[in-house]
Amino acid sequence: MRRTTGIGTGLSALLLLGASVTAGSAPAAAAAPTPAPEPAASAGLLTAMQKDLGLTKSQVQARLTAEKTAAAVETNAQRAAGSSYGGSWFDVKSGKLTLAVTDGRKAGAIRATGAAVRLVTHSAQQLDAAKKKIDALDAPAGVSSWHVDPKANRVVVNVVASERGDNDVATFVARARQTGPVQIKETTEAPKTFAAGTVGGDPYYTGNVRCSIGFSVYGGFVTAGHCGRPGMGVRGWDGSYIGNFQGSSFPDNDYAWVNVGSGWWTVPVVLGWGTVSDQLVRGSREAPVGASICRSGSTTHWHCGNVLAKNETVNYSQGAVHQMTKTSVCAEPGDSGGSFISGDQAQGVTSGGWGNCSGGGETWYQPINEILGRYGLTLHTT
């Protein structure tokens, strides 16, 4: 395929797969960026965050700096808490990481790491044990998802409001309550994956399904597992062959990776779609609950929001998917597999959700570090 030089707007969502651009247009630039100090977020990403989060430019910059500090503090703070650790989250008002702890005697050591402290009743280990028991239950369609909420110090079970009176839902809720501290919340819709039928000119196709590239890894790219099975061929924006699904898991997980060849190559970039500047990827440090996060996808392009929950089990019609992260970012069919990024740190690949980018909704992603570990892959970074 034809290559050009430079690395401006148009680089594909990391795979630079010729570039996720409109059919018939030239592929994006392939030259690797010259290593140099860069801000944590491009000017375009700052603009997108201002729009979707309702912040000023200075507020966005301050928040990104605070979130970066919180992510760095989290490991040491959790170590200081030991077995009394009850979870953690980024508090937007204070701009600090807050750590829940069951033993007040640990508070001083935790504060010394730079984190705030909240005393709670249940440890993360106890809450995780309760969630694991719920994972073993057979969830009906009216149960949307469930996760450990460190701020509530409960396992939150989300039920579709219109299905609250269903007998199977009521039975599931009753059994869930028996596992430990459980809180029931209502949600508007059931979750669904965001794959789409073939539409010309979008990132990649497998069979009659269109999905989005997640992140470049050495030798290929990662994406959502529901987009294809091992051995299935993948075509790019121009219809030419890219490679094949080398590994895929769905349900239970929702991740996959595709090898890259036949004139295609990888670049450590998230596509800005001409709406924002392309975003360089410099690592995969996990953002805490409460942190801001943005998503790039082939249907709705750039949107931003916040991390709402981690390690959530999502009950799709095809089966439950575990260890997902929930966000307030919207998405639509075709965005599946696309990249979630916080600042310059890769977070995960889009799985599914509910709602749309006109009326709002919620979206889940499969964390990137789990995918890299599962397949022994190395993230392509600058």
JSON list of N, CA, C and O in Angstrom, two decimals, residues 57-83:
[
{"chain": "A", "resi": 57, "resn": "LYS", "atom": "N", "xyz": [-9.82, 25.15, 29.94]},
{"chain": "A", "resi": 57, "resn": "LYS", "atom": "CA", "xyz": [-8.52, 24.57, 29.57]},
{"chain": "A", "resi": 57, "resn": "LYS", "atom": "C", "xyz": [-7.62, 24.42, 30.78]},
{"chain": "A", "resi": 57, "resn": "LYS", "atom": "O", "xyz": [-6.97, 23.38, 30.97]},
{"chain": "A", "resi": 58, "resn": "SER", "atom": "N", "xyz": [-7.57, 25.42, 31.64]},
{"chain": "A", "resi": 58, "resn": "SER", "atom": "CA", "xyz": [-6.71, 25.35, 32.83]},
{"chain": "A", "resi": 58, "resn": "SER", "atom": "C", "xyz": [-7.21, 24.28, 33.80]},
{"chain": "A", "resi": 58, "resn": "SER", "atom": "O", "xyz": [-6.41, 23.60, 34.45]},
{"chain": "A", "resi": 59, "resn": "GLN", "atom": "N", "xyz": [-8.52, 24.10, 33.89]},
{"chain": "A", "resi": 59, "resn": "GLN", "atom": "CA", "xyz": [-9.07, 23.05, 34.76]},
{"chain": "A", "resi": 59, "resn": "GLN", "atom": "C", "xyz": [-8.71, 21.66, 34.24]},
{"chain": "A", "resi": 59, "resn": "GLN", "atom": "O", "xyz": [-8.40, 20.76, 35.02]},
{"chain": "A", "resi": 60, "resn": "VAL", "atom": "N", "xyz": [-8.76, 21.49, 32.92]},
{"chain": "A", "resi": 60, "resn": "VAL", "atom": "CA", "xyz": [-8.37, 20.21, 32.32]},
{"chain": "A", "resi": 60, "resn": "VAL", "atom": "C", "xyz": [-6.91, 19.90, 32.61]},
{"chain": "A", "resi": 60, "resn": "VAL", "atom": "O", "xyz": [-6.55, 18.79, 33.01]},
{"chain": "A", "resi": 61, "resn": "GLN", "atom": "N", "xyz": [-6.04, 20.89, 32.40]},
{"chain": "A", "resi": 61, "resn": "GLN", "atom": "CA", "xyz": [-4.62, 20.69, 32.63]},
{"chain": "A", "resi": 61, "resn": "GLN", "atom": "C", "xyz": [-4.33, 20.36, 34.10]},
{"chain": "A", "resi": 61, "resn": "GLN", "atom": "O", "xyz": [-3.55, 19.47, 34.41]},
{"chain": "A", "resi": 62, "resn": "ALA", "atom": "N", "xyz": [-5.01, 21.08, 35.00]},
{"chain": "A", "resi": 62, "resn": "ALA", "atom": "CA", "xyz": [-4.82, 20.82, 36.44]},
{"chain": "A", "resi": 62, "resn": "ALA", "atom": "C", "xyz": [-5.33, 19.43, 36.80]},
{"chain": "A", "resi": 62, "resn": "ALA", "atom": "O", "xyz": [-4.71, 18.71, 37.60]},
{"chain": "A", "resi": 63, "resn": "ARG", "atom": "N", "xyz": [-6.43, 19.02, 36.21]},
{"chain": "A", "resi": 63, "resn": "ARG", "atom": "CA", "xyz": [-6.99, 17.71, 36.52]},
{"chain": "A", "resi": 63, "resn": "ARG", "atom": "C", "xyz": [-6.09, 16.59, 36.02]},
{"chain": "A", "resi": 63, "resn": "ARG", "atom": "O", "xyz": [-5.86, 15.60, 36.72]},
{"chain": "A", "resi": 64, "resn": "LEU", "atom": "N", "xyz": [-5.57, 16.73, 34.81]},
{"chain": "A", "resi": 64, "resn": "LEU", "atom": "CA", "xyz": [-4.67, 15.71, 34.27]},
{"chain": "A", "resi": 64, "resn": "LEU", "atom": "C", "xyz": [-3.43, 15.56, 35.15]},
{"chain": "A", "resi": 64, "resn": "LEU", "atom": "O", "xyz": [-2.95, 14.45, 35.39]},
{"chain": "A", "resi": 65, "resn": "THR", "atom": "N", "xyz": [-2.90, 16.68, 35.61]},
{"chain": "A", "resi": 65, "resn": "THR", "atom": "CA", "xyz": [-1.73, 16.65, 36.49]},
{"chain": "A", "resi": 65, "resn": "THR", "atom": "C", "xyz": [-2.06, 15.94, 37.80]},
{"chain": "A", "resi": 65, "resn": "THR", "atom": "O", "xyz": [-1.30, 15.09, 38.27]},
{"chain": "A", "resi": 66, "resn": "ALA", "atom": "N", "xyz": [-3.22, 16.27, 38.38]},
{"chain": "A", "resi": 66, "resn": "ALA", "atom": "CA", "xyz": [-3.63, 15.66, 39.64]},
{"chain": "A", "resi": 66, "resn": "ALA", "atom": "C", "xyz": [-3.89, 14.16, 39.46]},
{"chain": "A", "resi": 66, "resn": "ALA", "atom": "O", "xyz": [-3.54, 13.35, 40.33]},
{"chain": "A", "resi": 67, "resn": "GLU", "atom": "N", "xyz": [-4.50, 13.78, 38.35]},
{"chain": "A", "resi": 67, "resn": "GLU", "atom": "CA", "xyz": [-4.79, 12.36, 38.10]},
{"chain": "A", "resi": 67, "resn": "GLU", "atom": "C", "xyz": [-3.50, 11.56, 37.91]},
{"chain": "A", "resi": 67, "resn": "GLU", "atom": "O", "xyz": [-3.40, 10.41, 38.35]},
{"chain": "A", "resi": 68, "resn": "LYS", "atom": "N", "xyz": [-2.54, 12.17, 37.24]},
{"chain": "A", "resi": 68, "resn": "LYS", "atom": "CA", "xyz": [-1.26, 11.50, 37.05]},
{"chain": "A", "resi": 68, "resn": "LYS", "atom": "C", "xyz": [-0.58, 11.25, 38.40]},
{"chain": "A", "resi": 68, "resn": "LYS", "atom": "O", "xyz": [-0.03, 10.17, 38.65]},
{"chain": "A", "resi": 69, "resn": "THR", "atom": "N", "xyz": [-0.65, 12.23, 39.29]},
{"chain": "A", "resi": 69, "resn": "THR", "atom": "CA", "xyz": [-0.09, 12.08, 40.63]},
{"chain": "A", "resi": 69, "resn": "THR", "atom": "C", "xyz": [-0.83, 11.01, 41.41]},
{"chain": "A", "resi": 69, "resn": "THR", "atom": "O", "xyz": [-0.23, 10.16, 42.08]},
{"chain": "A", "resi": 70, "resn": "ALA", "atom": "N", "xyz": [-2.17, 11.01, 41.30]},
{"chain": "A", "resi": 70, "resn": "ALA", "atom": "CA", "xyz": [-2.98, 10.02, 42.02]},
{"chain": "A", "resi": 70, "resn": "ALA", "atom": "C", "xyz": [-2.66, 8.60, 41.56]},
{"chain": "A", "resi": 70, "resn": "ALA", "atom": "O", "xyz": [-2.56, 7.67, 42.38]},
{"chain": "A", "resi": 71, "resn": "ALA", "atom": "N", "xyz": [-2.48, 8.42, 40.27]},
{"chain": "A", "resi": 71, "resn": "ALA", "atom": "CA", "xyz": [-2.15, 7.09, 39.75]},
{"chain": "A", "resi": 71, "resn": "ALA", "atom": "C", "xyz": [-0.80, 6.61, 40.28]},
{"chain": "A", "resi": 71, "resn": "ALA", "atom": "O", "xyz": [-0.61, 5.43, 40.58]},
{"chain": "A", "resi": 72, "resn": "ALA", "atom": "N", "xyz": [0.15, 7.54, 40.40]},
{"chain": "A", "resi": 72, "resn": "ALA", "atom": "CA", "xyz": [1.48, 7.19, 40.92]},
{"chain": "A", "resi": 72, "resn": "ALA", "atom": "C", "xyz": [1.43, 6.88, 42.41]},
{"chain": "A", "resi": 72, "resn": "ALA", "atom": "O", "xyz": [2.17, 6.02, 42.90]},
{"chain": "A", "resi": 73, "resn": "VAL", "atom": "N", "xyz": [0.53, 7.55, 43.13]},
{"chain": "A", "resi": 73, "resn": "VAL", "atom": "CA", "xyz": [0.42, 7.36, 44.59]},
{"chain": "A", "resi": 73, "resn": "VAL", "atom": "C", "xyz": [-0.26, 6.03, 44.94]},
{"chain": "A", "resi": 73, "resn": "VAL", "atom": "O", "xyz": [0.02, 5.44, 45.99]},
{"chain": "A", "resi": 74, "resn": "GLU", "atom": "N", "xyz": [-1.14, 5.56, 44.07]},
{"chain": "A", "resi": 74, "resn": "GLU", "atom": "CA", "xyz": [-2.02, 4.44, 44.40]},
{"chain": "A", "resi": 74, "resn": "GLU", "atom": "C", "xyz": [-1.30, 3.19, 44.88]},
{"chain": "A", "resi": 74, "resn": "GLU", "atom": "O", "xyz": [-1.69, 2.56, 45.88]},
{"chain": "A", "resi": 75, "resn": "THR", "atom": "N", "xyz": [-0.23, 2.80, 44.21]},
{"chain": "A", "resi": 75, "resn": "THR", "atom": "CA", "xyz": [0.48, 1.58, 44.58]},
{"chain": "A", "resi": 75, "resn": "THR", "atom": "C", "xyz": [1.06, 1.66, 45.99]},
{"chain": "A", "resi": 75, "resn": "THR", "atom": "O", "xyz": [0.89, 0.73, 46.80]},
{"chain": "A", "resi": 76, "resn": "ASN", "atom": "N", "xyz": [1.73, 2.76, 46.31]},
{"chain": "A", "resi": 76, "resn": "ASN", "atom": "CA", "xyz": [2.34, 2.91, 47.64]},
{"chain": "A", "resi": 76, "resn": "ASN", "atom": "C", "xyz": [1.28, 3.01, 48.73]},
{"chain": "A", "resi": 76, "resn": "ASN", "atom": "O", "xyz": [1.45, 2.47, 49.84]},
{"chain": "A", "resi": 77, "resn": "ALA", "atom": "N", "xyz": [0.18, 3.69, 48.42]},
{"chain": "A", "resi": 77, "resn": "ALA", "atom": "CA", "xyz": [-0.89, 3.84, 49.41]},
{"chain": "A", "resi": 77, "resn": "ALA", "atom": "C", "xyz": [-1.54, 2.50, 49.71]},
{"chain": "A", "resi": 77, "resn": "ALA", "atom": "O", "xyz": [-1.83, 2.17, 50.87]},
{"chain": "A", "resi": 78, "resn": "GLN", "atom": "N", "xyz": [-1.76, 1.72, 48.68]},
{"chain": "A", "resi": 78, "resn": "GLN", "atom": "CA", "xyz": [-2.36, 0.39, 48.88]},
{"chain": "A", "resi": 78, "resn": "GLN", "atom": "C", "xyz": [-1.43, -0.50, 49.68]},
{"chain": "A", "resi": 78, "resn": "GLN", "atom": "O", "xyz": [-1.85, -1.26, 50.55]},
{"chain": "A", "resi": 79, "resn": "ARG", "atom": "N", "xyz": [-0.13, -0.38, 49.42]},
{"chain": "A", "resi": 79, "resn": "ARG", "atom": "CA", "xyz": [0.84, -1.17, 50.17]},
{"chain": "A", "resi": 79, "resn": "ARG", "atom": "C", "xyz": [0.82, -0.78, 51.64]},
{"chain": "A", "resi": 79, "resn": "ARG", "atom": "O", "xyz": [0.91, -1.64, 52.53]},
{"chain": "A", "resi": 80, "resn": "ALA", "atom": "N", "xyz": [0.68, 0.51, 51.92]},
{"chain": "A", "resi": 80, "resn": "ALA", "atom": "CA", "xyz": [0.64, 0.98, 53.30]},
{"chain": "A", "resi": 80, "resn": "ALA", "atom": "C", "xyz": [-0.61, 0.50, 54.02]},
{"chain": "A", "resi": 80, "resn": "ALA", "atom": "O", "xyz": [-0.58, 0.23, 55.23]},
{"chain": "A", "resi": 81, "resn": "ALA", "atom": "N", "xyz": [-1.71, 0.35, 53.30]},
{"chain": "A", "resi": 81, "resn": "ALA", "atom": "CA", "xyz": [-2.96, -0.10, 53.90]},
{"chain": "A", "resi": 81, "resn": "ALA", "atom": "C", "xyz": [-2.95, -1.58, 54.23]},
{"chain": "A", "resi": 81, "resn": "ALA", "atom": "O", "xyz": [-3.62, -2.04, 55.17]},
{"chain": "A", "resi": 82, "resn": "GLY", "atom": "N", "xyz": [-2.20, -2.35, 53.47]},
{"chain": "A", "resi": 82, "resn": "GLY", "atom": "CA", "xyz": [-2.12, -3.79, 53.71]},
{"chain": "A", "resi": 82, "resn": "GLY", "atom": "C", "xyz": [-3.48, -4.47, 53.58]},
{"chain": "A", "resi": 82, "resn": "GLY", "atom": "O", "xyz": [-4.28, -4.13, 52.71]},
{"chain": "A", "resi": 83, "resn": "SER", "atom": "N", "xyz": [-3.76, -5.40, 54.48]},
{"chain": "A", "resi": 83, "resn": "SER", "atom": "CA", "xyz": [-5.01, -6.18, 54.41]},
{"chain": "A", "resi": 83, "resn": "SER", "atom": "C", "xyz": [-6.24, -5.34, 54.74]},
{"chain": "A", "resi": 83, "resn": "SER", "atom": "O", "xyz": [-7.37, -5.78, 54.51]}
]
